[in-house]
CSV table of C-alpha atoms and ligand atoms in Angstrom, one decimal:
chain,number,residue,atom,x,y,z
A,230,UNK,CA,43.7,104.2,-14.1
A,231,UNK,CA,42.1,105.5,-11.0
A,232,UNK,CA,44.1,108.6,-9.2
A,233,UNK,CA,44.4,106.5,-5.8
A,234,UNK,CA,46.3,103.9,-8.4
A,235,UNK,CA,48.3,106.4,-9.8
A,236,UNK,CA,49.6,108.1,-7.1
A,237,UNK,CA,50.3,104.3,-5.2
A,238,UNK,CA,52.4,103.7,-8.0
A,239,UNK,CA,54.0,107.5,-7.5
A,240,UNK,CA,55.0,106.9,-3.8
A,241,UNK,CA,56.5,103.7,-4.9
A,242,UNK,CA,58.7,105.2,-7.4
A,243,UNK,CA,62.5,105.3,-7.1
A,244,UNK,CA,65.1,106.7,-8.3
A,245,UNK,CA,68.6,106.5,-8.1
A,246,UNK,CA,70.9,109.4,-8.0
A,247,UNK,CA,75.0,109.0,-8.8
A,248,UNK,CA,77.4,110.1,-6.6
A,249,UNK,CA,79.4,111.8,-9.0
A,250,UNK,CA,76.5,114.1,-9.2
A,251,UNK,CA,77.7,115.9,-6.4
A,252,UNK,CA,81.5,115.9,-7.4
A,253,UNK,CA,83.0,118.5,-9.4
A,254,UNK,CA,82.4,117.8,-13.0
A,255,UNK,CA,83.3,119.9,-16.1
A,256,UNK,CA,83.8,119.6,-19.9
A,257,UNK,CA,87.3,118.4,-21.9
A,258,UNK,CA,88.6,121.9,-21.6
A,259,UNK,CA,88.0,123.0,-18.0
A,260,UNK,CA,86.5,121.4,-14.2
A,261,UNK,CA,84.6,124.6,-12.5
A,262,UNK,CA,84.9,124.0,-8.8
A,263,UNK,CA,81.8,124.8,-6.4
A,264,UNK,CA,81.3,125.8,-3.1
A,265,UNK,CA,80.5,122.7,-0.5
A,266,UNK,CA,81.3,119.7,-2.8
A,267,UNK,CA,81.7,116.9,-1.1
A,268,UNK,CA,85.3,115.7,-0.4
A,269,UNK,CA,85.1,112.1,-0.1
A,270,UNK,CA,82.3,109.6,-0.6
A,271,UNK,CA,80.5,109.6,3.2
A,272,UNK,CA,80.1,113.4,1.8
A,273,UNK,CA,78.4,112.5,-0.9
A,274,UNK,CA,76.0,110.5,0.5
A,275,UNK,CA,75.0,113.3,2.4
A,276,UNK,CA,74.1,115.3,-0.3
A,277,UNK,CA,72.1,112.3,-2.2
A,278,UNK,CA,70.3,111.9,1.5
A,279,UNK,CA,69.6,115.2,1.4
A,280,UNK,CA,67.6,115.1,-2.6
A,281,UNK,CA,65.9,112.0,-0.9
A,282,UNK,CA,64.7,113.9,2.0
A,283,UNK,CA,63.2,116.3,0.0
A,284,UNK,CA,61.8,114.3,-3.1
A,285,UNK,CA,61.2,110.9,-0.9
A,286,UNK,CA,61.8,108.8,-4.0
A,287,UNK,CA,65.6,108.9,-4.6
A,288,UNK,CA,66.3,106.4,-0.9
A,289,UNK,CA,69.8,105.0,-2.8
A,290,UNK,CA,72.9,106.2,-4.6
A,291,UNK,CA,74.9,104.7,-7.1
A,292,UNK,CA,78.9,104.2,-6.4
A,293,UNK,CA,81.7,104.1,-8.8
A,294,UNK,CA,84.5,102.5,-7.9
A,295,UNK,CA,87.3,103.8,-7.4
A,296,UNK,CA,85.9,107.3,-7.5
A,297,UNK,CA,83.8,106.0,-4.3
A,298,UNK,CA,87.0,103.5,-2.6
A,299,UNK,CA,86.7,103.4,0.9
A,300,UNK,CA,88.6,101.0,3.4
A,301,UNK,CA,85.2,99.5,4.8
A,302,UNK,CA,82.3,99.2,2.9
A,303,UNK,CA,79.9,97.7,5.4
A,304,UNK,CA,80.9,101.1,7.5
A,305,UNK,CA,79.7,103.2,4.4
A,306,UNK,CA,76.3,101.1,3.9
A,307,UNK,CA,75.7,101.7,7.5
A,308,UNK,CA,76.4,105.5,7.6
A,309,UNK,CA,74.2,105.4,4.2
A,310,UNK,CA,71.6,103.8,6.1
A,311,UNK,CA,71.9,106.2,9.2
A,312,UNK,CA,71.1,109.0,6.6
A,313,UNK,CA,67.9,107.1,5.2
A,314,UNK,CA,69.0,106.3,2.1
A,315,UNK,CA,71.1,103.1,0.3
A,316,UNK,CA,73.8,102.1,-1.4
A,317,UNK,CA,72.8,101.3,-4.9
A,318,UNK,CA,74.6,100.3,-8.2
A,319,UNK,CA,78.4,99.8,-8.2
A,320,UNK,CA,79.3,101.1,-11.0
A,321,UNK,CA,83.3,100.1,-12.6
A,322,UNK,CA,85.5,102.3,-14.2
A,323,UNK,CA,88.1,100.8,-16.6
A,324,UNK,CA,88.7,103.8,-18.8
A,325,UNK,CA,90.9,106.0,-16.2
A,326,UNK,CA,93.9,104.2,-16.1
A,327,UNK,CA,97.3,105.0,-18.5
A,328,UNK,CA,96.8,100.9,-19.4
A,329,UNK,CA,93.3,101.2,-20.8
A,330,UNK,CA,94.6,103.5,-24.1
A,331,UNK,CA,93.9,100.7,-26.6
A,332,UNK,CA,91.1,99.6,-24.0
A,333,UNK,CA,90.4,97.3,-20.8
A,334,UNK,CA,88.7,94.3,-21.6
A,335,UNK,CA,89.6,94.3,-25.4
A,336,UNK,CA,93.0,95.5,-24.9
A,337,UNK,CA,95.3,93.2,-27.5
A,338,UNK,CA,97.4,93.2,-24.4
A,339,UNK,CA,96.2,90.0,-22.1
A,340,UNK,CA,97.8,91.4,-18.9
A,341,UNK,CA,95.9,94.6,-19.2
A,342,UNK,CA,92.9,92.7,-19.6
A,343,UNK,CA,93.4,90.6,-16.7
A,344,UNK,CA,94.0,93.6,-14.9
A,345,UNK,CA,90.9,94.9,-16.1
A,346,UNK,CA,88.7,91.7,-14.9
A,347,UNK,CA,90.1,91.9,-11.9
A,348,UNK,CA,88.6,95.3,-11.5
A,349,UNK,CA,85.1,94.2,-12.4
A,350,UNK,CA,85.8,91.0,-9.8
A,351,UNK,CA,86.5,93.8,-7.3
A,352,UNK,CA,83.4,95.3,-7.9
A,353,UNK,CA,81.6,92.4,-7.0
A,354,UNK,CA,83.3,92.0,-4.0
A,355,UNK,CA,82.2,95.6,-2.8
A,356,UNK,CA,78.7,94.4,-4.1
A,357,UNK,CA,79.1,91.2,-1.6
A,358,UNK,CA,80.1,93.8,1.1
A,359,UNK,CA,77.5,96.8,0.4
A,360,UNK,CA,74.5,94.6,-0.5
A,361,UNK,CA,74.0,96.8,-3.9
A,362,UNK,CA,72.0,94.5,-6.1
A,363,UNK,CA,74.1,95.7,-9.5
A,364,UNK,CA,76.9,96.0,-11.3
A,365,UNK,CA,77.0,98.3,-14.3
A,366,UNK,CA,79.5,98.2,-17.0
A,367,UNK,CA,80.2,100.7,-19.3
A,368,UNK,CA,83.5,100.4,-21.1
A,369,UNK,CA,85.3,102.8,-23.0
A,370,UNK,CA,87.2,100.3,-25.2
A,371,UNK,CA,87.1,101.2,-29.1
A,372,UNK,CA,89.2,102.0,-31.8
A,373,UNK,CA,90.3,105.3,-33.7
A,374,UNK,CA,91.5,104.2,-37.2
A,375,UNK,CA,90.6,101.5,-39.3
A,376,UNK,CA,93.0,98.5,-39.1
A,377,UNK,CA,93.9,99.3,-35.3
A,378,UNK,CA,92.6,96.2,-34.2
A,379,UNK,CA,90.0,93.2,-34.8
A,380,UNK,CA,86.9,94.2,-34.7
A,381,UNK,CA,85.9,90.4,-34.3
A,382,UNK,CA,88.6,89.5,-32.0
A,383,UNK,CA,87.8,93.1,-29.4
A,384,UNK,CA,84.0,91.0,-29.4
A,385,UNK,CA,85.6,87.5,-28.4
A,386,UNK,CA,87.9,89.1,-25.6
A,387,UNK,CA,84.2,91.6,-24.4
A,388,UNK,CA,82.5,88.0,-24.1
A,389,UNK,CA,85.2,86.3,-22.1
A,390,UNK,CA,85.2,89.0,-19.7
A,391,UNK,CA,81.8,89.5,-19.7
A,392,UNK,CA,81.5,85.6,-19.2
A,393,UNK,CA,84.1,85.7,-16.2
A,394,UNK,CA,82.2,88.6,-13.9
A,395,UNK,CA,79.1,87.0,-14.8
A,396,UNK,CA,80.3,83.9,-13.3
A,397,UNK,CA,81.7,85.6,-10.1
A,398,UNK,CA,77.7,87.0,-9.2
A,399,UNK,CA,75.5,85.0,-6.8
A,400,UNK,CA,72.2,85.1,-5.7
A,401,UNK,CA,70.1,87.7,-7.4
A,402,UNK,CA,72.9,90.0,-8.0
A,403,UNK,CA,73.0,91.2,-12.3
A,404,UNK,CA,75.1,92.3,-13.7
A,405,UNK,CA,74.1,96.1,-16.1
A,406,UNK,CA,75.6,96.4,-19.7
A,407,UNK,CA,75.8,99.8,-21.0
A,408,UNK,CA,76.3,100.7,-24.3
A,409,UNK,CA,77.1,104.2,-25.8
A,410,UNK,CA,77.9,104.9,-29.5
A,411,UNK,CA,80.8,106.9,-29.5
A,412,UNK,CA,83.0,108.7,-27.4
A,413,UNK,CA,85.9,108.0,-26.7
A,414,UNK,CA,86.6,105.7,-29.2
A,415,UNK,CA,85.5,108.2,-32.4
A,416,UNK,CA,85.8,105.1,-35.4
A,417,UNK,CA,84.6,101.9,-33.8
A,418,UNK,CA,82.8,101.4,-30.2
A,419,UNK,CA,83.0,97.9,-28.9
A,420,UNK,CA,79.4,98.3,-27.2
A,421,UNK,CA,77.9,100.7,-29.2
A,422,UNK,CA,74.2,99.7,-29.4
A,423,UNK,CA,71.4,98.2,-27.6
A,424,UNK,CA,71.4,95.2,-30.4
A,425,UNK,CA,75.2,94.4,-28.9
A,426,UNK,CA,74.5,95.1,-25.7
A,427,UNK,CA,71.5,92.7,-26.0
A,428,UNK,CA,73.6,89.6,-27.8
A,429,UNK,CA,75.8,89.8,-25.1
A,430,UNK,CA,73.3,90.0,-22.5
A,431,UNK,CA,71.5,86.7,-23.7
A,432,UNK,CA,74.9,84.4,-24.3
A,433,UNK,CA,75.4,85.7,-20.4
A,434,UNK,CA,72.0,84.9,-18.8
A,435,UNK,CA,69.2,86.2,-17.5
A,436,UNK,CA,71.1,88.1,-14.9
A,437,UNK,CA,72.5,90.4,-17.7
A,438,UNK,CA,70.8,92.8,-18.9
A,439,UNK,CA,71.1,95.9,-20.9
A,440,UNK,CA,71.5,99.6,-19.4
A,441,UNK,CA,69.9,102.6,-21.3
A,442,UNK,CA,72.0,106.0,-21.3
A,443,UNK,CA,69.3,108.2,-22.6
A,444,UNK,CA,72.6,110.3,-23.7
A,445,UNK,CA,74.3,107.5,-25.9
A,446,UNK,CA,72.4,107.4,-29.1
A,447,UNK,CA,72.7,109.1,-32.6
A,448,UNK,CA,70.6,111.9,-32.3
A,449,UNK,CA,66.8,111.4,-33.9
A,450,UNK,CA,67.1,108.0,-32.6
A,451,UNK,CA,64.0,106.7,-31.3
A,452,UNK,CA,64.8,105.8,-27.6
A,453,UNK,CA,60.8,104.5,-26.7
A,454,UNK,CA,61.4,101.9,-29.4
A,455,UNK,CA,64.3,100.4,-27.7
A,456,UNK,CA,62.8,100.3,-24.6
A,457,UNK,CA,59.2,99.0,-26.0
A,458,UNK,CA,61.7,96.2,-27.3
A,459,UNK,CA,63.9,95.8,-24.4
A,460,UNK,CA,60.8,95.2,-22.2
A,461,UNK,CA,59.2,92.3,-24.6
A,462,UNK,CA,62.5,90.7,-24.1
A,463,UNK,CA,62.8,91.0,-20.3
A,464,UNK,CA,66.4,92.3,-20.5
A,465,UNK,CA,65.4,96.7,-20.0
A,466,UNK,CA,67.3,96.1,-16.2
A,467,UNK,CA,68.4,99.8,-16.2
A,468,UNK,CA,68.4,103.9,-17.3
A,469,UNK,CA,70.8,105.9,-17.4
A,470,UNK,CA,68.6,109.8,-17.2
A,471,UNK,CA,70.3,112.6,-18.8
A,472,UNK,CA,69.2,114.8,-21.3
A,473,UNK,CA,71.4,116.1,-24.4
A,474,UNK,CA,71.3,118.5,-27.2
A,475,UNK,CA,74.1,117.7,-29.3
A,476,UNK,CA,76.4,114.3,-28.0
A,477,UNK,CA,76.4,112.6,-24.6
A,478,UNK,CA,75.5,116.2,-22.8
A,479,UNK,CA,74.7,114.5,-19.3
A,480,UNK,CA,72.0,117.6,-18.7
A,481,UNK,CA,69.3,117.3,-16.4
A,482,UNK,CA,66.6,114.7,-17.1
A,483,UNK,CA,64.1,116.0,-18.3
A,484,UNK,CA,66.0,119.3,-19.7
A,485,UNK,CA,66.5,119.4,-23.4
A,486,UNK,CA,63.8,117.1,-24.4
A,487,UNK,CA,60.8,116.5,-21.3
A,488,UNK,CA,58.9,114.6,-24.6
A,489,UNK,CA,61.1,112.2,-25.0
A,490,UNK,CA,61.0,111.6,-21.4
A,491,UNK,CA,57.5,111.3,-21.2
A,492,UNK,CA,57.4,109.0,-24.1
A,493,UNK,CA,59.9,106.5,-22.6
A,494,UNK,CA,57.8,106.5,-19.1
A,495,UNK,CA,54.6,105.4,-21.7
A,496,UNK,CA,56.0,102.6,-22.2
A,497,UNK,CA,57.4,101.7,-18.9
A,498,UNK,CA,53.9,102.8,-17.6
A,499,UNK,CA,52.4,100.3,-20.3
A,500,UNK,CA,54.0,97.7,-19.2
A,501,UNK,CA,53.8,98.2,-15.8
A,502,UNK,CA,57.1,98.3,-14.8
A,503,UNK,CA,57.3,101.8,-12.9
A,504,UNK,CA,58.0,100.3,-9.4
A,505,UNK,CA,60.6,99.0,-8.2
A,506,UNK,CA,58.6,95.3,-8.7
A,507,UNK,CA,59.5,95.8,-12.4
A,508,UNK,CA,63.1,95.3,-12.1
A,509,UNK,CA,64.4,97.9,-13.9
A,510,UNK,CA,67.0,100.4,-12.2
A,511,UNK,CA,66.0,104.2,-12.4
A,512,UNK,CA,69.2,105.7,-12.1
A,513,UNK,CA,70.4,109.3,-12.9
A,514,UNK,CA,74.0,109.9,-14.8
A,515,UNK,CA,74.6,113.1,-15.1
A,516,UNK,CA,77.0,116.2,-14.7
A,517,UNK,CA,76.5,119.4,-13.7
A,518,UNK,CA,79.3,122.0,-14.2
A,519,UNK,CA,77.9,125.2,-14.6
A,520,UNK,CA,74.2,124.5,-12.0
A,521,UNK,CA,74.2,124.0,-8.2
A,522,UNK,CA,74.6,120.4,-8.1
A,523,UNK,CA,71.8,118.9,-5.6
A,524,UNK,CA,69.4,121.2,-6.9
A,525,UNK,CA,69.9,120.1,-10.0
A,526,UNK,CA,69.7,117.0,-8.8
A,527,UNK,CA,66.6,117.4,-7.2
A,528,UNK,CA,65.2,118.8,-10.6
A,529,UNK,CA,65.6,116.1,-12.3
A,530,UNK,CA,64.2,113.9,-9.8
A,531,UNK,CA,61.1,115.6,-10.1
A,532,UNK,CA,61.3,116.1,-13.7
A,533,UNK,CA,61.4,111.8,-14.0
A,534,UNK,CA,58.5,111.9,-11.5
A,535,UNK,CA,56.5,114.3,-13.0
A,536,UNK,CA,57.2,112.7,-17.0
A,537,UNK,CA,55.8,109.4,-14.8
A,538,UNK,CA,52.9,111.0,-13.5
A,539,UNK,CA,51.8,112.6,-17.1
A,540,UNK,CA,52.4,108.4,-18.2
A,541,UNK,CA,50.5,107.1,-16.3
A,542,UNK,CA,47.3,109.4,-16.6
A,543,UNK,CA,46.9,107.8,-20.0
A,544,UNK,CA,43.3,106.5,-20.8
A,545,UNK,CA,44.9,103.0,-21.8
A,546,UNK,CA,41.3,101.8,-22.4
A,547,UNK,CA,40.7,104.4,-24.6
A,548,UNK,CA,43.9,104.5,-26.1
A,549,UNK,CA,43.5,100.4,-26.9
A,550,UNK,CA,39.9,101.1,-28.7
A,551,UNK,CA,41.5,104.3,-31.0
A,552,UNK,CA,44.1,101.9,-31.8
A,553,UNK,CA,41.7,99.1,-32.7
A,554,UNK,CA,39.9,101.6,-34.6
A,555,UNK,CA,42.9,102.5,-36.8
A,556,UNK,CA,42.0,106.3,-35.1
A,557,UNK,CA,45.4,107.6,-35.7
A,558,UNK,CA,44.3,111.3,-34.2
A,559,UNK,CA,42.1,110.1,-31.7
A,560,UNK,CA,45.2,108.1,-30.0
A,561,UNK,CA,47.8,110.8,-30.6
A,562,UNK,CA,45.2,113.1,-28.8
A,563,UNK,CA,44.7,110.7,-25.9
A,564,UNK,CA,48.9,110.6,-25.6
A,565,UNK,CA,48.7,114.4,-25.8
A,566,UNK,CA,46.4,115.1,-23.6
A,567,UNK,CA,48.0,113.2,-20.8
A,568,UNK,CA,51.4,115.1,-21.8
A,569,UNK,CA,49.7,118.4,-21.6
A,570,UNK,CA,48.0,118.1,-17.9
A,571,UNK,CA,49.6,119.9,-15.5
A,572,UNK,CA,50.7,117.1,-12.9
A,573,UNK,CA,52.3,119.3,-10.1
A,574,UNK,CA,49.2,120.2,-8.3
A,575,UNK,CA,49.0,115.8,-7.9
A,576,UNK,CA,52.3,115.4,-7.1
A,577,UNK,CA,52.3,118.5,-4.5
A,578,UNK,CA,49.0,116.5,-2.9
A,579,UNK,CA,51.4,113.2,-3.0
A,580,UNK,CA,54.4,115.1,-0.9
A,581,UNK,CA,51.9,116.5,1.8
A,582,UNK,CA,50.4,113.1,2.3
A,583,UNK,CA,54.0,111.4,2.3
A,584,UNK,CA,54.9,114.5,4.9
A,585,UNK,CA,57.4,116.1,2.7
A,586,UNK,CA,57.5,119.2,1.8
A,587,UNK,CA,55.1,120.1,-1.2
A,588,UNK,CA,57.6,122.8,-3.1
A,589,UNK,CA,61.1,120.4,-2.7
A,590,UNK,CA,63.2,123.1,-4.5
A,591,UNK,CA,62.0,126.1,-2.4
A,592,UNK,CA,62.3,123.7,0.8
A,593,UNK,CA,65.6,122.6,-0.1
A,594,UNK,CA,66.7,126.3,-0.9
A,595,UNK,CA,65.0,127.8,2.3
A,596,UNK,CA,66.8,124.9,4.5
A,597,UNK,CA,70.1,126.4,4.1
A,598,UNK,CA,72.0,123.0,3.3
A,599,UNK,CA,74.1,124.4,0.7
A,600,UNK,CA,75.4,127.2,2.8
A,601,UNK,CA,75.8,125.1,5.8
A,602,UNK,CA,78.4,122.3,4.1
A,603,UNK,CA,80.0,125.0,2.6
A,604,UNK,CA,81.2,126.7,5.5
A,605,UNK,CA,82.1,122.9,6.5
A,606,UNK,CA,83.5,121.3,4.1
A,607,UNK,CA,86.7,123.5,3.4
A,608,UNK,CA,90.2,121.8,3.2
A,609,UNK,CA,90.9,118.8,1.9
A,610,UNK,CA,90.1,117.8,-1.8
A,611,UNK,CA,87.3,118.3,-3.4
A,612,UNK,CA,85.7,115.2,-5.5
A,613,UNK,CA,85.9,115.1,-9.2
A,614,UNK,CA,86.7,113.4,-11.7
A,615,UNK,CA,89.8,111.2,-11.2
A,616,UNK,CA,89.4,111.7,-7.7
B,688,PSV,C1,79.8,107.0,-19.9
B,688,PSV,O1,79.6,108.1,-20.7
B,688,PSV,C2,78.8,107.0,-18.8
B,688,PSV,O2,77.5,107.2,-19.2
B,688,PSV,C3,78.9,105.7,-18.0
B,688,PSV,O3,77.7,105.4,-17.4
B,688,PSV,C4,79.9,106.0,-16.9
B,688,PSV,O4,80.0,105.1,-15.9
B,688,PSV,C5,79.4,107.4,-16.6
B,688,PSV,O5,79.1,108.0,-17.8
B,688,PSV,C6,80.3,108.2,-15.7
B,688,PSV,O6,81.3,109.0,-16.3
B,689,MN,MN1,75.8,106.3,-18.2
């Protein structure tokens, strides 16, 4: 690909930052509070305004509800739009509640799952309201020990809520399944894997489709091969960008394994599904409890974009004949060699002529934004988890 073509395909890029980025975050044995955290979700969309400001390709953030309740919604979409940016994915949380202990939508009780689908109905309201194209599901429900439940029966009660949200979308609105394969449940996940994700995307519809968590696999697994197979099958319609060393570590993109990353945005790039056009959802989900948290926000922006970049300077023409040639070291070398150039002097030519800053972190340190809402945003609560 010619560079003009690459770095068309660069400026078109997006990607979606959560707000519970920006919220206080921590691990099971202790939430570390920071200085300026954003208090309520207008607050937060501040700070995601401000990572799009100085990457220019994170314009929306991702909601989840009822982390992110307000009383208007259409009032939040505008003020999101007065800050340049928009409201993305909703995503629903049914694992917070005292009722969700033996799960939400394959609790054995059928009141708590009603109560459950009424959440995910909910959702879809404040989708109707906000204009976010998505809902993503990702649900906590499993089992401990062996004989708690029906592992068969927990599947019938996922599809007939599954079925009833679907039914509740309209127009082009999907709806985003998420698997993850342990965690909390620790013996049996009810969506653990892409393959059940997947079955239950395609007895929904077209307008389901399956959410990667780059976090939410055993480790060695081999992420690029889900998505290569995701893709063939038109139902990839989102990521989920963290990184991990151990578990579901909700690092930085980009952090713990940057090969990985690029090898994930091959295939994308092969299948030229980096912009927007390609239906698939670029999202972030991640934590950050010990690291300034729009910086490290901003990081991992740039560390997608730059994994991207390093994609799409593939020689694919090359690449096809070393293949066709059974050149095993000649097409690893053509994968490596893209990997190995040094994008940042491309991608600081693509901020001047988007007129952004070329250096985003050192612009977004030098601008004073952190210090500024910290000496503002004092009182009240600060967001976190639960809140
Ligand atoms: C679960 O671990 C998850 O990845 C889901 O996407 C949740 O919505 C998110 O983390 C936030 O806790
Ligand atoms: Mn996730």
């Amino acid at each position: 690909m010619n560079p003009t073509a690459i770095t068309d395909i660069l400026r078109r890029q997006e990607i979606e930052t959560p707000s519970w980025a920006y919220g206080n975050s921590g691990t099971r044995f202790k939430v570390f509070a920071q200085p300026g955290v954003p208090r309520d979700p207008y607050e937060k969309i501040a700070d995601a305004a401000t990572v799009h400001r100085f990457t220019g390709i994170a314009p929306s953030v991702a909601l989840h509800i009822p982390w992110d309740k307000v009383s208007d919604y259409q009032h939040l979409a505008a003020y999101a739009a007065e800050h340049g940016i928009r409201l993305g994915t909703i995503n629903a949380n049914v694992f917070q509640d005292d009722d969700y202990r033996l799960g939400s939508v394959t609790n054995p009780d059928p009141a708590v799952r009603r109560k459950a689908v009424e959440h995910l109905l909910e959702c879809v309201d404040i989708m109707d309201a906000t204009g976010s194209p998505d809902l993503k599901l990702w649900f906590a429900d499993g089992t401990n020990y062996p004989g708690q439940d029906d592992l068969r029966t927990r599947q019938d009660r996922l599809a007939d809520a599954l079925q009833q949200a679907y039914a509740r979308l309209t127009g082009q609105q999907r709806m985003l399944l998420e698997y993850k394969l342990f965690e909390p449940a620790f013996y049996a996940t009810d969506v653990p894997d892409w393959g059940t994700a997947y079955a239950h995307c395609v007895e929904l519809g077209p307008r389901a489709q399956v959410v990667i968590d780059t976090g939410h696999h055993a480790p060695g697994t081999n992420i690029e091969f889900i998505v290569a197979f995701l893709l063939r099958q038109h139902r990839l319609g989102a990521f989920d960008f963290n990184s991990r060393f151990y578990a579901d570590d909700d690092l930085m993109a980009g952090a713990a394994d940057p090969f990985q990353l690029f090898r994930i945005m091959n295939e994308i790039a092969a299948a030229g599904a980096v912009t927007p056009d390609g239906g698939i959802a670029f999202m972030l989900d991640q934590c950050h409890n010990i690291e300034p948290k729009i910086q490290a926000v901003i990081r991992s922006v740039l560390n997608v974009q730059e994994a991207t970049a390093k994609a799409l300077l593939i020689d694919r023409t090359a690449l096809a004949a070393a293949q066709r040639d059974g050149d095993v070291l000649a097409a690893n070398d053509i994968i490596m060699d893209a990997y190995h150039t040094d994008v940042r002097p491309m991608l600081r030519q693509l901020r001047e002529d988007m007129g952004l800053e070329p250096e985003p972190i050192a612009a977004y340190r030098a601008s004073g934004y952190l210090a500024k809402v910290s000496a503002e945003r004092v009182g009240g609560n600060a967001a976190g988890w639960g809140a």
